[in-house]
Amino acid sequence: MDALLADPRRGHPVAGFGRAAAALEERLYGDSRARGAVFTGVCVGTTAALGVLAERSRRPAVRCLLTAATTWAVLGGTSLAREGMIMARRLEDGDLEAARARLSHLCARDPSGLDADALARATVESLAENTGDAVVAPLLWGAVAGVPGLVAYRAVNTLDAMVGYRSARYERFGWASARLDDLANWIPARVTGLLTVLAAPVVAEKGAREAISESWRVLRRDGAHHPSPNAGRCEAAAAGALGVRLGGANSYGGRLEVRPELGDGRKPEVKDVRRAARLSRAVAAGAVLAAAALALGARR
C-alpha cells in the first residue's frame, strides 16, 4: 500500500497525532525534564493503549486489515524516496532556489547559501538516516509488537521531530522524547546499517563484492563517530555503499554543527541523489523481508 499510494495527502493520522501533541504541549510545557517526561509519557502511553484496544478483535481478518492499514499509515518509505527524486530533478535542472525550498521536507538544515553539492549532501544524508526512521524501525516494531508497536514507535519518532532539539525551548523539555527515540531506534538503526551493506550492489560503481566490503568497512569504522548514537550507522553504511564522504558543517537555525566525516570517497554530487533514493528503496525492500521473517519466527 505504501509503495502504491505513498502517504495520504490529507487526513494523515500522524499529522493528527502531531496536532494533538502540540495542543498538549501548550498545556504542559515547562522548562524542565520532569514536565517533558510527563508530556512524552502521556502521548506515547495513550497511543500505545489505543493500539492495544484496536488489536483486541478476535476476528483474524479484522486484525489483518487493521495491521495492514496501520502499517501503511506509519510507513514513509515511498514518500521519502519521492522527495529524494524531487530534489534530484531540481538539482539536475539547476533550480537551486526550488531545491533549497524543498529541503525542509527532508531535514531541518538551513538551506540558505547551500550550493548544489551541499544540497546533494544534505539530501543523501537525510535519505540514509530517514530510511531507518521511516521504514526499518516501524516495520521491526510492528513485527515484534503488532499494532501497539507500530503506533507507539511512530509517536516516539514524531515527538522527537517536534521537541527533540537542543534549543533554548526544548533543551530540557524535549530531553525525554529525544532519549526515548534514541532507545527505540538503537536496534533498528543497526539493522538499517546491515541492510544497507547488503543492498550496496544496487548502487555499486564497481563490483558488487567490493561495494559490500566497502560499506561494511565504513560502517564498522565510522558508524560510532556521528553525534547521534543511531544516525551514524545508517549514514556510514550509505557513505560506503555510494562511495562518497558524508559529514561536515551543518547549520540549524543559526546554530553551526561540525560533524565528523564518514567514508573515504569523494564529496557527494548531484548525480548521487538518485543513487541514494535507489539505495533507500532497496533497504526498504530488505526491511520488509526481515520484518516478515521476524514476525513469523516470533509467532512460531
PDB file of C-alpha atoms in Angstrom:
ATOM      1  CA  MET A   1       0.000   0.000   0.000  1.00  0.00           C
ATOM      2  CA  ASP A   2       2.826   2.369   0.800  1.00  0.00           C
ATOM      3  CA  ALA A   3       4.569   1.559  -2.480  1.00  0.00           C
ATOM      4  CA  LEU A   4       1.382   2.161  -4.485  1.00  0.00           C
ATOM      5  CA  LEU A   5      -0.207   5.069  -2.621  1.00  0.00           C
ATOM      6  CA  ALA A   6       2.545   6.668  -0.514  1.00  0.00           C
ATOM      7  CA  ASP A   7       1.293   8.843   2.355  1.00  0.00           C
ATOM      8  CA  PRO A   8      -2.254  10.247   2.271  1.00  0.00           C
ATOM      9  CA  ARG A   9      -2.076  13.945   1.443  1.00  0.00           C
ATOM     10  CA  ARG A  10      -4.991  14.840   3.694  1.00  0.00           C
ATOM     11  CA  GLY A  11      -6.149  13.436   6.997  1.00  0.00           C
ATOM     12  CA  HIS A  12      -2.881  11.651   7.775  1.00  0.00           C
ATOM     13  CA  PRO A  13      -3.133  10.004  11.221  1.00  0.00           C
ATOM     14  CA  VAL A  14       0.425  11.026  12.077  1.00  0.00           C
ATOM     15  CA  ALA A  15      -0.420  14.659  11.336  1.00  0.00           C
ATOM     16  CA  GLY A  16      -3.455  14.329  13.591  1.00  0.00           C
ATOM     17  CA  PHE A  17      -1.253  12.963  16.365  1.00  0.00           C
ATOM     18  CA  GLY A  18       1.116  15.884  15.865  1.00  0.00           C
ATOM     19  CA  ARG A  19      -1.689  18.403  16.283  1.00  0.00           C
ATOM     20  CA  ALA A  20      -2.909  16.691  19.449  1.00  0.00           C
ATOM     21  CA  ALA A  21       0.632  16.573  20.844  1.00  0.00           C
ATOM     22  CA  ALA A  22       1.146  20.267  20.052  1.00  0.00           C
ATOM     23  CA  ALA A  23      -2.066  21.133  21.916  1.00  0.00           C
ATOM     24  CA  LEU A  24      -0.919  19.092  24.924  1.00  0.00           C
ATOM     25  CA  GLU A  25       2.475  20.768  24.807  1.00  0.00           C
ATOM     26  CA  GLU A  26       0.835  24.168  25.202  1.00  0.00           C
ATOM     27  CA  ARG A  27      -0.808  22.955  28.407  1.00  0.00           C
ATOM     28  CA  LEU A  28       2.124  21.045  29.905  1.00  0.00           C
ATOM     29  CA  TYR A  29       5.168  22.975  28.706  1.00  0.00           C
ATOM     30  CA  GLY A  30       7.731  23.957  31.278  1.00  0.00           C
ATOM     31  CA  ASP A  31      11.485  24.327  31.142  1.00  0.00           C
ATOM     32  CA  SER A  32      12.153  21.069  32.979  1.00  0.00           C
ATOM     33  CA  ARG A  33      12.885  17.440  32.209  1.00  0.00           C
ATOM     34  CA  ALA A  34      10.096  16.319  34.521  1.00  0.00           C
ATOM     35  CA  ARG A  35       7.400  18.125  32.553  1.00  0.00           C
ATOM     36  CA  GLY A  36       8.870  16.837  29.326  1.00  0.00           C
ATOM     37  CA  ALA A  37       8.828  13.286  30.652  1.00  0.00           C
ATOM     38  CA  VAL A  38       5.153  13.626  31.599  1.00  0.00           C
ATOM     39  CA  PHE A  39       4.380  15.020  28.146  1.00  0.00           C
ATOM     40  CA  THR A  40       6.198  12.132  26.452  1.00  0.00           C
ATOM     41  CA  GLY A  41       4.626   9.521  28.698  1.00  0.00           C
ATOM     42  CA  VAL A  42       1.088  10.777  28.121  1.00  0.00           C
ATOM     43  CA  CYS A  43       1.498  10.973  24.322  1.00  0.00           C
ATOM     44  CA  VAL A  44       3.201   7.601  23.872  1.00  0.00           C
ATOM     45  CA  GLY A  45       1.219   5.803  26.548  1.00  0.00           C
ATOM     46  CA  THR A  46      -2.135   6.951  25.190  1.00  0.00           C
ATOM     47  CA  THR A  47      -1.167   5.982  21.660  1.00  0.00           C
ATOM     48  CA  ALA A  48       0.055   2.539  22.727  1.00  0.00           C
ATOM     49  CA  ALA A  49      -3.122   1.953  24.749  1.00  0.00           C
ATOM     50  CA  LEU A  50      -5.270   2.803  21.740  1.00  0.00           C
ATOM     51  CA  GLY A  51      -3.206   0.327  19.716  1.00  0.00           C
ATOM     52  CA  VAL A  52      -3.833  -2.405  22.288  1.00  0.00           C
ATOM     53  CA  LEU A  53      -7.578  -1.719  22.242  1.00  0.00           C
ATOM     54  CA  ALA A  54      -7.682  -1.679  18.456  1.00  0.00           C
ATOM     55  CA  GLU A  55      -5.983  -5.079  18.257  1.00  0.00           C
ATOM     56  CA  ARG A  56      -8.366  -6.864  20.617  1.00  0.00           C
ATOM     57  CA  SER A  57     -10.686  -8.112  17.882  1.00  0.00           C
ATOM     58  CA  ARG A  58     -10.940 -11.917  17.804  1.00  0.00           C
ATOM     59  CA  ARG A  59     -11.532 -11.977  14.057  1.00  0.00           C
ATOM     60  CA  PRO A  60      -8.289 -12.738  12.176  1.00  0.00           C
ATOM     61  CA  ALA A  61      -9.490 -10.895   9.061  1.00  0.00           C
ATOM     62  CA  VAL A  62     -10.186  -7.739  11.066  1.00  0.00           C
ATOM     63  CA  ARG A  63      -6.795  -7.896  12.774  1.00  0.00           C
ATOM     64  CA  CYS A  64      -5.098  -8.457   9.419  1.00  0.00           C
ATOM     65  CA  LEU A  65      -6.783  -5.446   7.809  1.00  0.00           C
ATOM     66  CA  LEU A  66      -6.114  -3.290  10.857  1.00  0.00           C
ATOM     67  CA  THR A  67      -2.452  -4.235  10.883  1.00  0.00           C
ATOM     68  CA  ALA A  68      -2.163  -3.508   7.160  1.00  0.00           C
ATOM     69  CA  ALA A  69      -3.843  -0.111   7.460  1.00  0.00           C
ATOM     70  CA  THR A  70      -1.748   0.853  10.481  1.00  0.00           C
ATOM     71  CA  THR A  71       1.467  -0.229   8.802  1.00  0.00           C
ATOM     72  CA  TRP A  72       0.597   1.889   5.766  1.00  0.00           C
ATOM     73  CA  ALA A  73      -0.171   4.877   7.994  1.00  0.00           C
ATOM     74  CA  VAL A  74       3.153   4.764   9.869  1.00  0.00           C
ATOM     75  CA  LEU A  75       5.447   3.952   6.934  1.00  0.00           C
ATOM     76  CA  GLY A  76       7.016   6.768   4.937  1.00  0.00           C
ATOM     77  CA  GLY A  77       9.415   4.992   2.617  1.00  0.00           C
ATOM     78  CA  THR A  78       7.755   5.815  -0.689  1.00  0.00           C
ATOM     79  CA  SER A  79       7.235   9.465   0.201  1.00  0.00           C
ATOM     80  CA  LEU A  80      10.863   9.658   1.364  1.00  0.00           C
ATOM     81  CA  ALA A  81      12.209   8.247  -1.912  1.00  0.00           C
ATOM     82  CA  ARG A  82       9.908  10.565  -3.884  1.00  0.00           C
ATOM     83  CA  GLU A  83      11.251  13.579  -2.014  1.00  0.00           C
ATOM     84  CA  GLY A  84      14.735  12.445  -2.920  1.00  0.00           C
ATOM     85  CA  MET A  85      13.760  12.226  -6.583  1.00  0.00           C
ATOM     86  CA  ILE A  86      12.159  15.680  -6.474  1.00  0.00           C
ATOM     87  CA  MET A  87      15.408  17.083  -5.099  1.00  0.00           C
ATOM     88  CA  ALA A  88      17.350  15.217  -7.789  1.00  0.00           C
ATOM     89  CA  ARG A  89      15.257  16.732 -10.586  1.00  0.00           C
ATOM     90  CA  ARG A  90      15.521  20.252  -9.222  1.00  0.00           C
ATOM     91  CA  LEU A  91      19.252  19.997  -8.758  1.00  0.00           C
ATOM     92  CA  GLU A  92      19.711  18.468 -12.202  1.00  0.00           C
ATOM     93  CA  ASP A  93      17.708  21.360 -13.659  1.00  0.00           C
ATOM     94  CA  GLY A  94      19.942  23.832 -11.840  1.00  0.00           C
ATOM     95  CA  ASP A  95      16.989  25.294  -9.919  1.00  0.00           C
ATOM     96  CA  LEU A  96      18.773  25.910  -6.627  1.00  0.00           C
ATOM     97  CA  GLU A  97      16.069  28.145  -5.162  1.00  0.00           C
ATOM     98  CA  ALA A  98      13.437  25.453  -5.642  1.00  0.00           C
ATOM     99  CA  ALA A  99      15.794  22.824  -4.229  1.00  0.00           C
ATOM    100  CA  ARG A 100      16.522  24.970  -1.173  1.00  0.00           C
ATOM    101  CA  ALA A 101      12.822  25.480  -0.602  1.00  0.00           C
ATOM    102  CA  ARG A 102      12.186  21.735  -0.834  1.00  0.00           C
ATOM    103  CA  LEU A 103      14.953  20.675   1.550  1.00  0.00           C
ATOM    104  CA  SER A 104      12.710  21.325   4.564  1.00  0.00           C
ATOM    105  CA  HIS A 105      10.672  18.272   3.512  1.00  0.00           C
ATOM    106  CA  LEU A 106      13.690  16.136   4.386  1.00  0.00           C
ATOM    107  CA  CYS A 107      15.522  17.835   7.240  1.00  0.00           C
ATOM    108  CA  ALA A 108      15.713  20.928   9.442  1.00  0.00           C
ATOM    109  CA  ARG A 109      19.025  22.094   7.986  1.00  0.00           C
ATOM    110  CA  ASP A 110      19.252  25.761   6.969  1.00  0.00           C
ATOM    111  CA  PRO A 111      19.359  25.674   3.151  1.00  0.00           C
ATOM    112  CA  SER A 112      20.192  29.340   2.549  1.00  0.00           C
ATOM    113  CA  GLY A 113      23.559  29.684   0.894  1.00  0.00           C
ATOM    114  CA  LEU A 114      23.947  25.962   0.133  1.00  0.00           C
ATOM    115  CA  ASP A 115      25.242  25.201  -3.357  1.00  0.00           C
ATOM    116  CA  ALA A 116      24.202  22.222  -5.457  1.00  0.00           C
ATOM    117  CA  ASP A 117      26.736  19.808  -3.960  1.00  0.00           C
ATOM    118  CA  ALA A 118      25.909  20.877  -0.390  1.00  0.00           C
ATOM    119  CA  LEU A 119      22.217  20.337  -1.106  1.00  0.00           C
ATOM    120  CA  ALA A 120      23.080  16.951  -2.556  1.00  0.00           C
ATOM    121  CA  ARG A 121      24.987  16.017   0.603  1.00  0.00           C
ATOM    122  CA  ALA A 122      22.107  17.106   2.816  1.00  0.00           C
ATOM    123  CA  THR A 123      19.695  15.035   0.739  1.00  0.00           C
ATOM    124  CA  VAL A 124      21.878  11.918   0.727  1.00  0.00           C
ATOM    125  CA  GLU A 125      22.390  12.128   4.495  1.00  0.00           C
ATOM    126  CA  SER A 126      18.673  12.663   5.119  1.00  0.00           C
ATOM    127  CA  LEU A 127      17.689   9.751   2.885  1.00  0.00           C
ATOM    128  CA  ALA A 128      20.137   7.460   4.657  1.00  0.00           C
ATOM    129  CA  GLU A 129      19.056   8.423   8.185  1.00  0.00           C
ATOM    130  CA  ASN A 130      15.320   8.641   7.500  1.00  0.00           C
ATOM    131  CA  THR A 131      15.202   5.249   5.807  1.00  0.00           C
ATOM    132  CA  GLY A 132      15.832   3.837   9.266  1.00  0.00           C
ATOM    133  CA  ASP A 133      13.236   6.075  10.937  1.00  0.00           C
ATOM    134  CA  ALA A 134      10.530   5.897   8.278  1.00  0.00           C
ATOM    135  CA  VAL A 135      10.803   2.278   7.140  1.00  0.00           C
ATOM    136  CA  VAL A 136      13.054  -0.118   9.015  1.00  0.00           C
ATOM    137  CA  ALA A 137      12.193   0.865  12.584  1.00  0.00           C
ATOM    138  CA  PRO A 138       8.378   0.841  12.248  1.00  0.00           C
ATOM    139  CA  LEU A 139       8.461  -2.487  10.404  1.00  0.00           C
ATOM    140  CA  LEU A 140      10.611  -4.103  13.089  1.00  0.00           C
ATOM    141  CA  TRP A 141       8.489  -2.733  15.909  1.00  0.00           C
ATOM    142  CA  GLY A 142       5.373  -3.916  14.133  1.00  0.00           C
ATOM    143  CA  ALA A 143       6.900  -7.354  13.687  1.00  0.00           C
ATOM    144  CA  VAL A 144       7.565  -7.821  17.393  1.00  0.00           C
ATOM    145  CA  ALA A 145       4.677  -5.835  18.939  1.00  0.00           C
ATOM    146  CA  GLY A 146       1.928  -5.609  16.322  1.00  0.00           C
ATOM    147  CA  VAL A 147      -0.304  -2.540  16.088  1.00  0.00           C
ATOM    148  CA  PRO A 148       0.732  -1.178  19.523  1.00  0.00           C
ATOM    149  CA  GLY A 149       4.364  -1.361  18.445  1.00  0.00           C
ATOM    150  CA  LEU A 150       3.639   0.394  15.158  1.00  0.00           C
ATOM    151  CA  VAL A 151       1.733   3.318  16.641  1.00  0.00           C
ATOM    152  CA  ALA A 152       3.903   3.698  19.743  1.00  0.00           C
ATOM    153  CA  TYR A 153       7.083   3.846  17.657  1.00  0.00           C
ATOM    154  CA  ARG A 154       5.607   6.437  15.312  1.00  0.00           C
ATOM    155  CA  ALA A 155       4.500   8.500  18.314  1.00  0.00           C
ATOM    156  CA  VAL A 156       8.017   8.390  19.763  1.00  0.00           C
ATOM    157  CA  ASN A 157       9.622   9.347  16.455  1.00  0.00           C
ATOM    158  CA  THR A 158       7.135  12.165  15.846  1.00  0.00           C
ATOM    159  CA  LEU A 159       7.722  13.632  19.301  1.00  0.00           C
ATOM    160  CA  ASP A 160      11.467  13.591  18.692  1.00  0.00           C
ATOM    161  CA  ALA A 161      10.912  15.545  15.461  1.00  0.00           C
ATOM    162  CA  MET A 162       8.713  18.031  17.331  1.00  0.00           C
ATOM    163  CA  VAL A 163      10.584  18.676  20.573  1.00  0.00           C
ATOM    164  CA  GLY A 164      13.810  16.652  20.489  1.00  0.00           C
ATOM    165  CA  TYR A 165      16.045  19.625  19.740  1.00  0.00           C
ATOM    166  CA  ARG A 166      18.889  21.184  21.711  1.00  0.00           C
ATOM    167  CA  SER A 167      17.344  24.626  21.550  1.00  0.00           C
ATOM    168  CA  ALA A 168      16.576  27.119  24.305  1.00  0.00           C
ATOM    169  CA  ARG A 169      12.948  25.945  24.437  1.00  0.00           C
ATOM    170  CA  TYR A 170      13.491  22.199  24.202  1.00  0.00           C
ATOM    171  CA  GLU A 171      16.885  21.537  25.802  1.00  0.00           C
ATOM    172  CA  ARG A 172      15.162  20.214  28.937  1.00  0.00           C
ATOM    173  CA  PHE A 173      11.549  19.730  27.913  1.00  0.00           C
ATOM    174  CA  GLY A 174      12.465  17.624  24.881  1.00  0.00           C
ATOM    175  CA  TRP A 175      15.098  15.537  26.663  1.00  0.00           C
ATOM    176  CA  ALA A 176      12.799  12.575  27.414  1.00  0.00           C
ATOM    177  CA  SER A 177      11.426  12.448  23.871  1.00  0.00           C
ATOM    178  CA  ALA A 178      14.917  12.552  22.363  1.00  0.00           C
ATOM    179  CA  ARG A 179      16.300   9.858  24.666  1.00  0.00           C
ATOM    180  CA  LEU A 180      13.295   7.590  24.144  1.00  0.00           C
ATOM    181  CA  ASP A 181      13.706   7.948  20.379  1.00  0.00           C
ATOM    182  CA  ASP A 182      17.386   7.004  20.717  1.00  0.00           C
ATOM    183  CA  LEU A 183      16.371   3.896  22.630  1.00  0.00           C
ATOM    184  CA  ALA A 184      13.588   2.932  20.221  1.00  0.00           C
ATOM    185  CA  ASN A 185      15.938   3.250  17.249  1.00  0.00           C
ATOM    186  CA  TRP A 186      19.021   1.608  18.746  1.00  0.00           C
ATOM    187  CA  ILE A 187      18.480  -1.838  17.217  1.00  0.00           C
ATOM    188  CA  PRO A 188      16.641  -0.660  14.049  1.00  0.00           C
ATOM    189  CA  ALA A 189      19.482   1.718  13.184  1.00  0.00           C
ATOM    190  CA  ARG A 190      21.994  -1.100  13.296  1.00  0.00           C
ATOM    191  CA  VAL A 191      19.706  -3.325  11.258  1.00  0.00           C
ATOM    192  CA  THR A 192      19.438  -0.458   8.758  1.00  0.00           C
ATOM    193  CA  GLY A 193      23.211  -0.339   8.543  1.00  0.00           C
ATOM    194  CA  LEU A 194      23.413  -4.069   7.851  1.00  0.00           C
ATOM    195  CA  LEU A 195      20.621  -3.917   5.259  1.00  0.00           C
ATOM    196  CA  THR A 196      22.438  -1.024   3.578  1.00  0.00           C
ATOM    197  CA  VAL A 197      25.583  -3.120   3.377  1.00  0.00           C
ATOM    198  CA  LEU A 198      23.638  -5.953   1.734  1.00  0.00           C
ATOM    199  CA  ALA A 199      21.919  -3.517  -0.664  1.00  0.00           C
ATOM    200  CA  ALA A 200      25.186  -1.834  -1.703  1.00  0.00           C
ATOM    201  CA  PRO A 201      25.421  -3.711  -5.046  1.00  0.00           C
ATOM    202  CA  VAL A 202      22.259  -1.867  -6.189  1.00  0.00           C
ATOM    203  CA  VAL A 203      24.254   1.380  -6.395  1.00  0.00           C
ATOM    204  CA  ALA A 204      27.744  -0.047  -6.878  1.00  0.00           C
ATOM    205  CA  GLU A 205      30.074   1.883  -9.187  1.00  0.00           C
ATOM    206  CA  LYS A 206      32.464  -1.072  -9.046  1.00  0.00           C
ATOM    207  CA  GLY A 207      31.780  -4.732  -8.379  1.00  0.00           C
ATOM    208  CA  ALA A 208      29.087  -5.985  -6.019  1.00  0.00           C
ATOM    209  CA  ARG A 209      31.575  -7.672  -3.684  1.00  0.00           C
ATOM    210  CA  GLU A 210      33.692  -4.527  -3.469  1.00  0.00           C
ATOM    211  CA  ALA A 211      30.622  -2.413  -2.702  1.00  0.00           C
ATOM    212  CA  ILE A 212      29.534  -4.688   0.138  1.00  0.00           C
ATOM    213  CA  SER A 213      33.048  -4.801   1.551  1.00  0.00           C
ATOM    214  CA  GLU A 214      33.461  -1.023   1.447  1.00  0.00           C
ATOM    215  CA  SER A 215      30.069  -0.359   3.002  1.00  0.00           C
ATOM    216  CA  TRP A 216      30.805  -2.816   5.813  1.00  0.00           C
ATOM    217  CA  ARG A 217      34.264  -1.341   6.400  1.00  0.00           C
ATOM    218  CA  VAL A 218      32.978   2.228   6.664  1.00  0.00           C
ATOM    219  CA  LEU A 219      30.066   1.154   8.856  1.00  0.00           C
ATOM    220  CA  ARG A 220      32.381  -0.556  11.335  1.00  0.00           C
ATOM    221  CA  ARG A 221      34.980   2.214  11.327  1.00  0.00           C
ATOM    222  CA  ASP A 222      32.848   5.375  11.233  1.00  0.00           C
ATOM    223  CA  GLY A 223      29.399   4.354  12.460  1.00  0.00           C
ATOM    224  CA  ALA A 224      30.070   5.486  16.026  1.00  0.00           C
ATOM    225  CA  HIS A 225      31.614   8.840  15.076  1.00  0.00           C
ATOM    226  CA  HIS A 226      28.288  10.615  14.497  1.00  0.00           C
ATOM    227  CA  PRO A 227      26.878  12.718  17.389  1.00  0.00           C
ATOM    228  CA  SER A 228      23.715  10.606  17.237  1.00  0.00           C
ATOM    229  CA  PRO A 229      24.056   7.077  18.637  1.00  0.00           C
ATOM    230  CA  ASN A 230      21.966   5.785  15.732  1.00  0.00           C
ATOM    231  CA  ALA A 231      22.129   8.051  12.681  1.00  0.00           C
ATOM    232  CA  GLY A 232      25.821   7.397  12.178  1.00  0.00           C
ATOM    233  CA  ARG A 233      25.211   3.705  11.483  1.00  0.00           C
ATOM    234  CA  CYS A 234      22.779   4.489   8.685  1.00  0.00           C
ATOM    235  CA  GLU A 235      24.873   7.279   7.178  1.00  0.00           C
ATOM    236  CA  ALA A 236      28.215   5.488   7.412  1.00  0.00           C
ATOM    237  CA  ALA A 237      26.892   2.383   5.665  1.00  0.00           C
ATOM    238  CA  ALA A 238      25.340   4.556   2.944  1.00  0.00           C
ATOM    239  CA  ALA A 239      28.576   6.516   2.515  1.00  0.00           C
ATOM    240  CA  GLY A 240      30.488   3.294   1.935  1.00  0.00           C
ATOM    241  CA  ALA A 241      27.846   1.891  -0.419  1.00  0.00           C
ATOM    242  CA  LEU A 242      27.717   5.075  -2.501  1.00  0.00           C
ATOM    243  CA  GLY A 243      31.472   5.633  -2.415  1.00  0.00           C
ATOM    244  CA  VAL A 244      31.114   9.160  -1.012  1.00  0.00           C
ATOM    245  CA  ARG A 245      32.197  11.100   2.063  1.00  0.00           C
ATOM    246  CA  LEU A 246      29.426  12.432   4.278  1.00  0.00           C
ATOM    247  CA  GLY A 247      29.547  14.784   7.256  1.00  0.00           C
ATOM    248  CA  GLY A 248      30.932  18.283   7.706  1.00  0.00           C
ATOM    249  CA  ALA A 249      29.492  21.632   8.767  1.00  0.00           C
ATOM    250  CA  ASN A 250      25.706  21.968   9.041  1.00  0.00           C
ATOM    251  CA  SER A 251      23.640  24.994  10.071  1.00  0.00           C
ATOM    252  CA  TYR A 252      20.416  24.618  12.050  1.00  0.00           C
ATOM    253  CA  GLY A 253      18.604  27.894  12.642  1.00  0.00           C
ATOM    254  CA  GLY A 254      21.834  29.828  13.030  1.00  0.00           C
ATOM    255  CA  ARG A 255      23.498  27.128  15.147  1.00  0.00           C
ATOM    256  CA  LEU A 256      26.525  25.551  13.463  1.00  0.00           C
ATOM    257  CA  GLU A 257      27.355  21.873  13.932  1.00  0.00           C
ATOM    258  CA  VAL A 258      30.555  20.344  12.583  1.00  0.00           C
ATOM    259  CA  ARG A 259      30.152  16.589  12.283  1.00  0.00           C
ATOM    260  CA  PRO A 260      32.918  14.033  11.678  1.00  0.00           C
ATOM    261  CA  GLU A 261      33.353  12.806   8.140  1.00  0.00           C
ATOM    262  CA  LEU A 262      32.045   9.340   7.291  1.00  0.00           C
ATOM    263  CA  GLY A 263      33.657   7.421   4.437  1.00  0.00           C
ATOM    264  CA  ASP A 264      36.720   7.926   2.287  1.00  0.00           C
ATOM    265  CA  GLY A 265      35.185   8.721  -1.099  1.00  0.00           C
ATOM    266  CA  ARG A 266      34.584  11.960  -2.938  1.00  0.00           C
ATOM    267  CA  LYS A 267      32.105  14.563  -1.763  1.00  0.00           C
ATOM    268  CA  PRO A 268      28.510  13.850  -2.805  1.00  0.00           C
ATOM    269  CA  GLU A 269      27.424  15.289  -6.134  1.00  0.00           C
ATOM    270  CA  VAL A 270      24.053  15.889  -7.739  1.00  0.00           C
ATOM    271  CA  LYS A 271      24.200  12.523  -9.507  1.00  0.00           C
ATOM    272  CA  ASP A 272      24.393  10.752  -6.150  1.00  0.00           C
ATOM    273  CA  VAL A 273      20.913  11.868  -5.064  1.00  0.00           C
ATOM    274  CA  ARG A 274      19.180   9.435  -7.431  1.00  0.00           C
ATOM    275  CA  ARG A 275      21.538   6.686  -6.302  1.00  0.00           C
ATOM    276  CA  ALA A 276      20.724   7.402  -2.664  1.00  0.00           C
ATOM    277  CA  ALA A 277      16.980   7.219  -3.392  1.00  0.00           C
ATOM    278  CA  ARG A 278      17.531   3.892  -5.158  1.00  0.00           C
ATOM    279  CA  LEU A 279      19.518   2.619  -2.184  1.00  0.00           C
ATOM    280  CA  SER A 280      16.725   3.696   0.165  1.00  0.00           C
ATOM    281  CA  ARG A 281      14.174   1.676  -1.815  1.00  0.00           C
ATOM    282  CA  ALA A 282      16.431  -1.384  -1.758  1.00  0.00           C
ATOM    283  CA  VAL A 283      16.899  -1.134   2.007  1.00  0.00           C
ATOM    284  CA  ALA A 284      13.133  -0.803   2.414  1.00  0.00           C
ATOM    285  CA  ALA A 285      12.593  -3.993   0.440  1.00  0.00           C
ATOM    286  CA  GLY A 286      15.113  -5.789   2.623  1.00  0.00           C
ATOM    287  CA  ALA A 287      13.370  -4.477   5.742  1.00  0.00           C
ATOM    288  CA  VAL A 288      10.056  -5.951   4.569  1.00  0.00           C
ATOM    289  CA  LEU A 289      11.652  -9.389   4.259  1.00  0.00           C
ATOM    290  CA  ALA A 290      13.437  -9.053   7.596  1.00  0.00           C
ATOM    291  CA  ALA A 291      10.262  -7.957   9.401  1.00  0.00           C
ATOM    292  CA  ALA A 292       8.223 -10.766   7.861  1.00  0.00           C
ATOM    293  CA  ALA A 293      10.815 -13.325   8.939  1.00  0.00           C
ATOM    294  CA  LEU A 294      10.967 -11.823  12.430  1.00  0.00           C
ATOM    295  CA  ALA A 295       7.169 -11.863  12.798  1.00  0.00           C
ATOM    296  CA  LEU A 296       6.974 -15.448  11.587  1.00  0.00           C
ATOM    297  CA  GLY A 297       9.745 -16.535  13.928  1.00  0.00           C
ATOM    298  CA  ALA A 298       8.111 -14.767  16.889  1.00  0.00           C
ATOM    299  CA  ARG A 299       4.765 -16.387  16.137  1.00  0.00           C
ATOM    300  CA  ARG A 300       6.296 -19.878  15.952  1.00  0.00           C
TER     301      ARG A 300
END
